[in-house]
Amino acid sequence: KRASLSERQFSAGIFEDILYELPTKAATSQQRSRRSRATYQFPNSDKLNAEARAVVVYRCMRRAGFDSFGELLKVYFSGEHTFSQYKEITQALSEFMKSKKANESEHPVAIVDYFFRHPNSLDRALSLTVPSYALPPSVRLDGTYAQERPRHSSTKNALLDWSLGRILELVDLESERLLQSSFGFTRSPTDMLNWTNLTSWSITASQEIIATEAPAIFALLSTIAVNENTRSRVKLARHIPTPSAPTPEPIPPSSPAQELSPTREDELPAPPNRSPFLETTPPSLSGVPADSRRDPWLGVTVAILALLYFRYKYAIVFATVIGIFLFTCNANRDIISILGRMGLTVAYDTILATLH
């Protein structure tokens, strides 16, 4: 009896303004408006839509002592509770987190996207949490400067700030991965560099490795470098090769690329006739539309290789290749020094030692 009384108290008012008995022709107007649960079987009722069922679930949540959606979701997903005695809960959570449902709109990623795009998630002034090494130069070394944790005025901004932190973690991991010796970007002092290594080095092959092994880094910098016009040209230039067409073997570097308007093409220097570092590669291998004049992906690749040199002093292969190229062109030592500070070449003395 006590259990029955508690259940009645729990369910009192849960179905208010939701369930109505189907009126008959002979029913009076008072009978037609009378609320009833006589023919209702939750949740399998053809009388209720998803919104009405969700209202019932919300009221049950509040009756169970949860003051908000966040309090309930924390119990389910924080990991503080195992639900070891409730197999149906553990199974449901497992299926949800592994996105086993066929409907992608019910997957965890879709739910987070709903949070991001919800009308109540207002887009206001954005403030991001950045690591101290990424602060502006005016305050980067200021010991009195304390970055305040942003007070997010919307869930959208909070999600952007959270996402930035996770992306930076991924960029860190990918940067370390690129420093593996198997990728050929690093060279220890004991490794001998010969002309075979130099002449076989390829900027296109380097780009292929970076884009494959560090897609987040490559995508971030490519988004900066590739403008809307070039993106459209890439989309138009994409083609599906026929099954009978043989796949061409990769050949060393490319450098055609991004187009300017015809009125501005004269501003670009004429491409060199011959260079060991700038050779012709077909668009199918270079990934650059055939009628382009500049190659933004070349710039992205060079930037990443230079940044890796700053990260690790033995990520030196690219800088060594460029240094020797500058030396063979009889470049002034001051030019080599300036480019060295930018991470584009090794020092002049290092070039001489390598050649020796």
Short mmCIF file of C-alpha atoms in Angstrom, two decimals:
data_model
loop_
_atom_site.label_atom_id
_atom_site.label_comp_id
_atom_site.label_asym_id
_atom_site.label_seq_id
_atom_site.Cartn_x
_atom_site.Cartn_y
_atom_site.Cartn_z
CA LYS A 1 0.00 0.00 0.00
CA ARG A 2 2.85 2.38 0.87
CA ALA A 3 4.49 1.67 -2.49
CA SER A 4 1.21 2.22 -4.26
CA LEU A 5 0.70 5.53 -2.44
CA SER A 6 4.23 6.69 -3.27
CA GLU A 7 3.75 5.81 -6.92
CA ARG A 8 0.49 7.75 -7.05
CA GLN A 9 2.15 10.77 -5.47
CA PHE A 10 5.05 10.52 -7.92
CA SER A 11 2.79 10.36 -10.96
CA ALA A 12 0.32 13.02 -9.81
CA GLY A 13 0.20 15.78 -12.41
CA ILE A 14 2.78 14.22 -14.72
CA PHE A 15 0.27 13.90 -17.56
CA GLU A 16 -1.46 17.22 -16.94
CA ASP A 17 -2.51 19.06 -20.13
CA ILE A 18 -1.23 16.20 -22.26
CA LEU A 19 -3.67 13.26 -22.32
CA TYR A 20 -7.23 13.45 -23.48
CA GLU A 21 -9.77 10.69 -23.93
CA LEU A 22 -11.03 10.38 -27.46
CA PRO A 23 -14.59 11.82 -27.39
CA THR A 24 -17.54 9.90 -28.73
CA LYS A 25 -20.33 11.39 -30.78
CA ALA A 26 -22.75 11.11 -27.86
CA ALA A 27 -20.41 12.72 -25.34
CA THR A 28 -21.29 16.09 -23.87
CA SER A 29 -18.98 19.08 -24.21
CA GLN A 30 -17.90 18.61 -20.59
CA GLN A 31 -17.09 14.96 -21.25
CA ARG A 32 -15.23 15.87 -24.43
CA SER A 33 -12.77 18.10 -22.51
CA ARG A 34 -12.23 15.70 -19.62
CA ARG A 35 -8.63 14.57 -19.18
CA SER A 36 -8.13 10.85 -18.89
CA ARG A 37 -5.35 8.25 -18.79
CA ALA A 38 -7.73 5.37 -19.32
CA THR A 39 -6.45 4.42 -22.78
CA TYR A 40 -2.86 5.62 -22.41
CA GLN A 41 0.11 3.26 -22.46
CA PHE A 42 3.36 5.19 -22.10
CA PRO A 43 5.30 5.57 -24.32
CA ASN A 44 3.51 3.56 -27.01
CA SER A 45 0.62 5.87 -27.67
CA ASP A 46 -0.51 7.07 -31.05
CA LYS A 47 -2.06 10.09 -29.36
CA LEU A 48 1.22 11.70 -28.29
CA ASN A 49 4.01 13.22 -30.31
CA ALA A 50 7.66 13.29 -29.26
CA GLU A 51 7.29 16.70 -27.64
CA ALA A 52 4.49 15.53 -25.34
CA ARG A 53 6.42 12.41 -24.37
CA ALA A 54 9.47 14.53 -23.61
CA VAL A 55 7.35 16.69 -21.28
CA VAL A 56 6.37 13.58 -19.33
CA VAL A 57 10.01 12.48 -19.07
CA TYR A 58 11.04 15.95 -17.87
CA ARG A 59 8.38 15.94 -15.16
CA CYS A 60 9.52 12.49 -14.06
CA MET A 61 13.08 13.80 -13.90
CA ARG A 62 12.03 16.65 -11.62
CA ARG A 63 9.98 14.33 -9.42
CA ALA A 64 13.06 12.08 -9.12
CA GLY A 65 14.98 14.97 -7.57
CA PHE A 66 17.00 16.28 -10.52
CA ASP A 67 16.78 20.05 -10.76
CA SER A 68 18.17 20.35 -14.28
CA PHE A 69 19.13 18.47 -17.41
CA GLY A 70 22.77 19.02 -16.52
CA GLU A 71 22.42 17.32 -13.14
CA LEU A 72 20.84 14.26 -14.75
CA LEU A 73 23.29 14.08 -17.67
CA LYS A 74 26.23 14.36 -15.28
CA VAL A 75 25.05 11.20 -13.50
CA TYR A 76 24.85 9.35 -16.81
CA PHE A 77 28.07 10.50 -18.47
CA SER A 78 30.58 11.75 -15.87
CA GLY A 79 31.81 8.23 -15.08
CA GLU A 80 31.18 8.70 -11.37
CA HIS A 81 28.41 6.10 -11.49
CA THR A 82 28.81 2.65 -13.05
CA PHE A 83 25.18 1.46 -12.97
CA SER A 84 26.59 -2.02 -12.41
CA GLN A 85 23.25 -3.23 -11.04
CA TYR A 86 21.29 -1.82 -13.96
CA LYS A 87 22.35 -3.60 -17.12
CA GLU A 88 19.78 -1.83 -19.27
CA ILE A 89 21.37 1.52 -18.41
CA THR A 90 24.94 0.39 -19.11
CA GLN A 91 23.85 -1.12 -22.41
CA ALA A 92 21.94 2.00 -23.43
CA LEU A 93 24.88 4.26 -22.54
CA SER A 94 27.28 2.02 -24.45
CA GLU A 95 25.12 2.04 -27.57
CA PHE A 96 24.71 5.81 -27.39
CA MET A 97 28.40 6.61 -26.90
CA LYS A 98 29.40 4.17 -29.67
CA SER A 99 26.84 5.73 -32.04
CA LYS A 100 25.24 2.39 -32.83
CA LYS A 101 21.91 3.90 -33.86
CA ALA A 102 21.38 4.19 -37.60
CA ASN A 103 19.93 7.68 -37.26
CA GLU A 104 22.94 10.02 -37.18
CA SER A 105 20.83 12.86 -35.82
CA GLU A 106 20.70 10.94 -32.52
CA HIS A 107 24.47 10.45 -32.19
CA PRO A 108 26.48 12.25 -29.46
CA VAL A 109 28.17 14.55 -31.98
CA ALA A 110 24.79 15.61 -33.35
CA ILE A 111 23.53 16.35 -29.83
CA VAL A 112 26.54 18.58 -29.13
CA ASP A 113 25.91 20.35 -32.44
CA TYR A 114 22.33 20.97 -31.31
CA PHE A 115 23.74 22.64 -28.19
CA PHE A 116 26.01 24.78 -30.36
CA ARG A 117 23.25 25.91 -32.73
CA HIS A 118 20.39 26.19 -30.26
CA PRO A 119 18.57 29.57 -30.32
CA ASN A 120 19.25 29.99 -26.60
CA SER A 121 22.99 29.58 -27.22
CA LEU A 122 23.50 33.21 -28.12
CA ASP A 123 26.49 34.35 -30.16
CA ARG A 124 28.01 37.14 -28.11
CA ALA A 125 31.53 38.55 -27.69
CA LEU A 126 33.93 35.61 -27.82
CA SER A 127 36.78 35.25 -25.35
CA LEU A 128 39.15 32.30 -25.63
CA THR A 129 41.50 30.61 -23.19
CA VAL A 130 44.95 30.38 -24.78
CA PRO A 131 48.18 28.91 -23.35
CA SER A 132 50.79 31.36 -22.09
CA TYR A 133 53.12 30.59 -25.01
CA ALA A 134 50.41 31.84 -27.41
CA LEU A 135 49.83 35.21 -25.72
CA PRO A 136 50.59 38.49 -27.53
CA PRO A 137 54.28 39.46 -27.37
CA SER A 138 53.51 42.47 -25.17
CA VAL A 139 52.38 40.24 -22.27
CA ARG A 140 53.95 36.87 -23.06
CA LEU A 141 56.87 37.41 -20.66
CA ASP A 142 55.05 39.71 -18.24
CA GLY A 143 55.07 37.92 -14.89
CA THR A 144 52.37 40.21 -13.52
CA TYR A 145 49.95 39.37 -16.33
CA ALA A 146 47.32 36.83 -15.39
CA GLN A 147 44.93 35.66 -18.05
CA GLU A 148 41.42 35.62 -16.66
CA ARG A 149 39.32 32.61 -17.42
CA PRO A 150 36.62 33.87 -19.77
CA ARG A 151 33.14 34.20 -18.39
CA HIS A 152 31.20 32.67 -21.20
CA SER A 153 27.93 34.40 -21.93
CA SER A 154 26.66 31.53 -24.06
CA THR A 155 27.00 27.80 -24.53
CA LYS A 156 28.18 28.44 -28.09
CA ASN A 157 31.18 30.45 -26.88
CA ALA A 158 31.92 27.93 -24.14
CA LEU A 159 31.93 25.11 -26.71
CA LEU A 160 34.24 27.10 -29.00
CA ASP A 161 36.66 27.67 -26.12
CA TRP A 162 36.50 23.99 -25.15
CA SER A 163 37.01 22.92 -28.77
CA LEU A 164 40.06 25.16 -29.11
CA GLY A 165 41.67 23.42 -26.15
CA ARG A 166 41.07 19.99 -27.65
CA ILE A 167 42.35 21.08 -31.07
CA LEU A 168 45.56 22.41 -29.50
CA GLU A 169 46.05 19.06 -27.78
CA LEU A 170 45.62 17.30 -31.13
CA VAL A 171 48.03 19.70 -32.85
CA ASP A 172 50.58 18.94 -30.14
CA LEU A 173 50.24 15.20 -30.74
CA GLU A 174 50.49 15.54 -34.52
CA SER A 175 53.58 17.77 -34.21
CA GLU A 176 55.34 15.12 -32.14
CA ARG A 177 54.31 12.43 -34.62
CA LEU A 178 55.91 14.30 -37.52
CA LEU A 179 59.23 14.26 -35.66
CA GLN A 180 59.49 10.49 -35.98
CA SER A 181 62.63 9.65 -37.92
CA SER A 182 60.73 7.37 -40.31
CA PHE A 183 59.12 10.41 -41.97
CA GLY A 184 62.47 11.88 -42.96
CA PHE A 185 62.09 15.38 -41.52
CA THR A 186 64.75 14.92 -38.83
CA ARG A 187 68.47 14.20 -38.99
CA SER A 188 70.75 13.60 -36.02
CA PRO A 189 74.32 14.96 -36.04
CA THR A 190 75.65 11.45 -36.61
CA ASP A 191 73.62 10.94 -39.78
CA MET A 192 75.62 11.55 -42.93
CA LEU A 193 73.93 13.67 -45.58
CA ASN A 194 74.87 12.81 -49.16
CA TRP A 195 73.91 14.09 -52.56
CA THR A 196 71.51 11.21 -53.08
CA ASN A 197 69.53 12.40 -50.07
CA LEU A 198 69.52 15.96 -51.36
CA THR A 199 68.53 15.21 -54.95
CA SER A 200 65.79 12.77 -53.92
CA TRP A 201 64.18 15.19 -51.46
CA SER A 202 60.69 16.24 -52.58
CA ILE A 203 58.45 19.01 -51.30
CA THR A 204 55.44 17.18 -52.77
CA ALA A 205 56.35 13.98 -50.93
CA SER A 206 56.79 16.01 -47.73
CA GLN A 207 53.37 17.57 -48.23
CA GLU A 208 51.83 14.13 -48.74
CA ILE A 209 53.29 12.89 -45.45
CA ILE A 210 52.21 15.98 -43.51
CA ALA A 211 48.67 15.98 -44.89
CA THR A 212 48.32 12.25 -44.17
CA GLU A 213 49.96 12.03 -40.75
CA ALA A 214 49.00 15.47 -39.40
CA PRO A 215 45.63 16.29 -41.01
CA ALA A 216 44.58 18.78 -38.32
CA ILE A 217 47.75 20.87 -38.69
CA PHE A 218 47.58 20.77 -42.48
CA ALA A 219 43.87 21.66 -42.52
CA LEU A 220 44.33 24.59 -40.13
CA LEU A 221 47.09 26.21 -42.16
CA SER A 222 45.41 25.37 -45.48
CA THR A 223 42.27 27.15 -44.30
CA ILE A 224 44.37 30.28 -43.81
CA ALA A 225 46.20 29.98 -47.14
CA VAL A 226 43.50 28.78 -49.54
CA ASN A 227 40.98 31.48 -50.43
CA GLU A 228 37.40 30.97 -51.57
CA ASN A 229 38.31 31.30 -55.24
CA THR A 230 40.94 28.57 -55.04
CA ARG A 231 38.60 26.31 -53.07
CA SER A 232 36.05 26.61 -55.87
CA ARG A 233 38.70 25.85 -58.47
CA VAL A 234 39.80 22.74 -56.58
CA LYS A 235 36.21 21.55 -56.40
CA LEU A 236 35.78 22.04 -60.15
CA ALA A 237 39.11 20.37 -60.93
CA ARG A 238 38.36 17.23 -58.94
CA HIS A 239 37.79 14.19 -61.10
CA ILE A 240 37.19 10.48 -60.64
CA PRO A 241 39.86 8.47 -62.51
CA THR A 242 38.63 5.65 -64.72
CA PRO A 243 39.41 2.11 -63.47
CA SER A 244 41.50 1.42 -66.58
CA ALA A 245 43.74 4.44 -66.11
CA PRO A 246 47.06 3.49 -64.47
CA THR A 247 48.04 5.37 -61.34
CA PRO A 248 51.12 7.50 -62.13
CA GLU A 249 54.17 7.17 -59.95
CA PRO A 250 55.00 10.19 -57.77
CA ILE A 251 57.71 12.43 -59.15
CA PRO A 252 59.56 15.22 -57.36
CA PRO A 253 58.24 18.56 -56.38
CA SER A 254 55.79 20.95 -57.81
CA SER A 255 55.05 24.53 -57.61
CA PRO A 256 52.32 25.76 -59.98
CA ALA A 257 49.33 27.21 -58.27
CA GLN A 258 46.88 29.76 -57.02
CA GLU A 259 45.51 32.08 -59.67
CA LEU A 260 45.22 35.84 -59.48
CA SER A 261 42.88 37.87 -61.64
CA PRO A 262 44.26 38.52 -65.17
CA THR A 263 44.77 42.19 -64.32
CA ARG A 264 47.14 41.27 -61.48
CA GLU A 265 49.07 38.41 -63.03
CA ASP A 266 51.83 40.80 -64.12
CA GLU A 267 52.59 41.43 -60.44
CA LEU A 268 53.94 37.90 -60.11
CA PRO A 269 57.53 37.10 -61.09
CA ALA A 270 57.96 34.74 -64.00
CA PRO A 271 58.46 31.12 -62.88
CA PRO A 272 62.07 29.90 -63.17
CA ASN A 273 62.93 27.77 -66.17
CA ARG A 274 64.81 25.22 -64.10
CA SER A 275 65.40 24.60 -60.40
CA PRO A 276 66.23 21.47 -58.42
CA PHE A 277 63.51 22.47 -55.96
CA LEU A 278 60.77 23.67 -58.34
CA GLU A 279 59.97 21.05 -60.95
CA THR A 280 56.86 20.28 -62.92
CA THR A 281 54.40 17.86 -61.38
CA PRO A 282 51.04 17.02 -62.99
CA PRO A 283 47.94 18.28 -61.14
CA SER A 284 46.89 14.72 -60.33
CA LEU A 285 49.99 14.43 -58.12
CA SER A 286 50.52 18.00 -56.94
CA GLY A 287 46.87 18.58 -56.04
CA VAL A 288 47.06 22.02 -57.66
CA PRO A 289 44.63 23.04 -60.44
CA ALA A 290 46.42 23.07 -63.79
CA ASP A 291 45.77 26.73 -64.68
CA SER A 292 46.93 28.18 -61.37
CA ARG A 293 49.89 30.50 -60.92
CA ARG A 294 50.58 30.13 -57.19
CA ASP A 295 50.56 27.15 -54.84
CA PRO A 296 49.16 27.91 -51.37
CA TRP A 297 49.80 24.31 -50.28
CA LEU A 298 53.49 24.80 -51.01
CA GLY A 299 53.44 27.71 -48.58
CA VAL A 300 51.60 25.61 -46.01
CA THR A 301 54.15 22.80 -46.31
CA VAL A 302 57.10 25.18 -46.02
CA ALA A 303 55.54 26.86 -42.98
CA ILE A 304 55.00 23.52 -41.21
CA LEU A 305 58.53 22.32 -41.95
CA ALA A 306 59.95 25.61 -40.67
CA LEU A 307 57.80 25.41 -37.53
CA LEU A 308 58.99 21.86 -36.86
CA TYR A 309 62.57 23.16 -37.01
CA PHE A 310 61.69 25.64 -34.25
CA ARG A 311 60.10 22.84 -32.23
CA TYR A 312 63.00 20.41 -32.54
CA LYS A 313 66.52 21.44 -33.51
CA TYR A 314 67.14 18.21 -35.42
CA ALA A 315 64.09 18.65 -37.68
CA ILE A 316 66.71 19.99 -39.99
CA VAL A 317 66.38 18.24 -43.34
CA PHE A 318 64.27 20.92 -45.04
CA ALA A 319 66.37 23.76 -43.61
CA THR A 320 69.54 22.00 -44.77
CA VAL A 321 68.21 21.54 -48.30
CA ILE A 322 67.27 25.22 -48.53
CA GLY A 323 70.59 26.27 -47.00
CA ILE A 324 72.61 24.34 -49.57
CA PHE A 325 70.39 25.72 -52.33
CA LEU A 326 71.07 29.28 -51.13
CA PHE A 327 74.79 28.53 -50.97
CA THR A 328 74.84 27.22 -54.54
CA CYS A 329 73.05 30.41 -55.61
CA ASN A 330 75.82 32.43 -53.93
CA ALA A 331 73.33 34.04 -51.54
CA ASN A 332 74.69 36.72 -49.24
CA ARG A 333 75.42 35.56 -45.69
CA ASP A 334 73.06 38.22 -44.34
CA ILE A 335 70.21 36.72 -46.37
CA ILE A 336 71.03 33.27 -45.01
CA SER A 337 71.13 34.71 -41.49
CA ILE A 338 67.72 36.39 -41.85
CA LEU A 339 66.11 33.29 -43.34
CA GLY A 340 67.74 31.20 -40.61
CA ARG A 341 66.00 33.26 -37.93
CA MET A 342 62.73 32.49 -39.73
CA GLY A 343 63.46 28.76 -39.60
CA LEU A 344 63.88 28.45 -43.35
CA THR A 345 67.55 27.52 -43.43
CA VAL A 346 70.38 26.34 -41.21
CA ALA A 347 73.21 28.70 -40.27
CA TYR A 348 75.97 29.50 -42.75
CA ASP A 349 78.56 27.61 -40.70
CA THR A 350 76.27 24.57 -40.62
CA ILE A 351 75.97 24.70 -44.40
CA LEU A 352 79.75 24.69 -44.75
CA ALA A 353 80.11 21.85 -42.25
CA THR A 354 77.49 19.81 -44.09
CA LEU A 355 79.18 20.32 -47.45
CA HIS A 356 82.55 19.52 -45.94
#
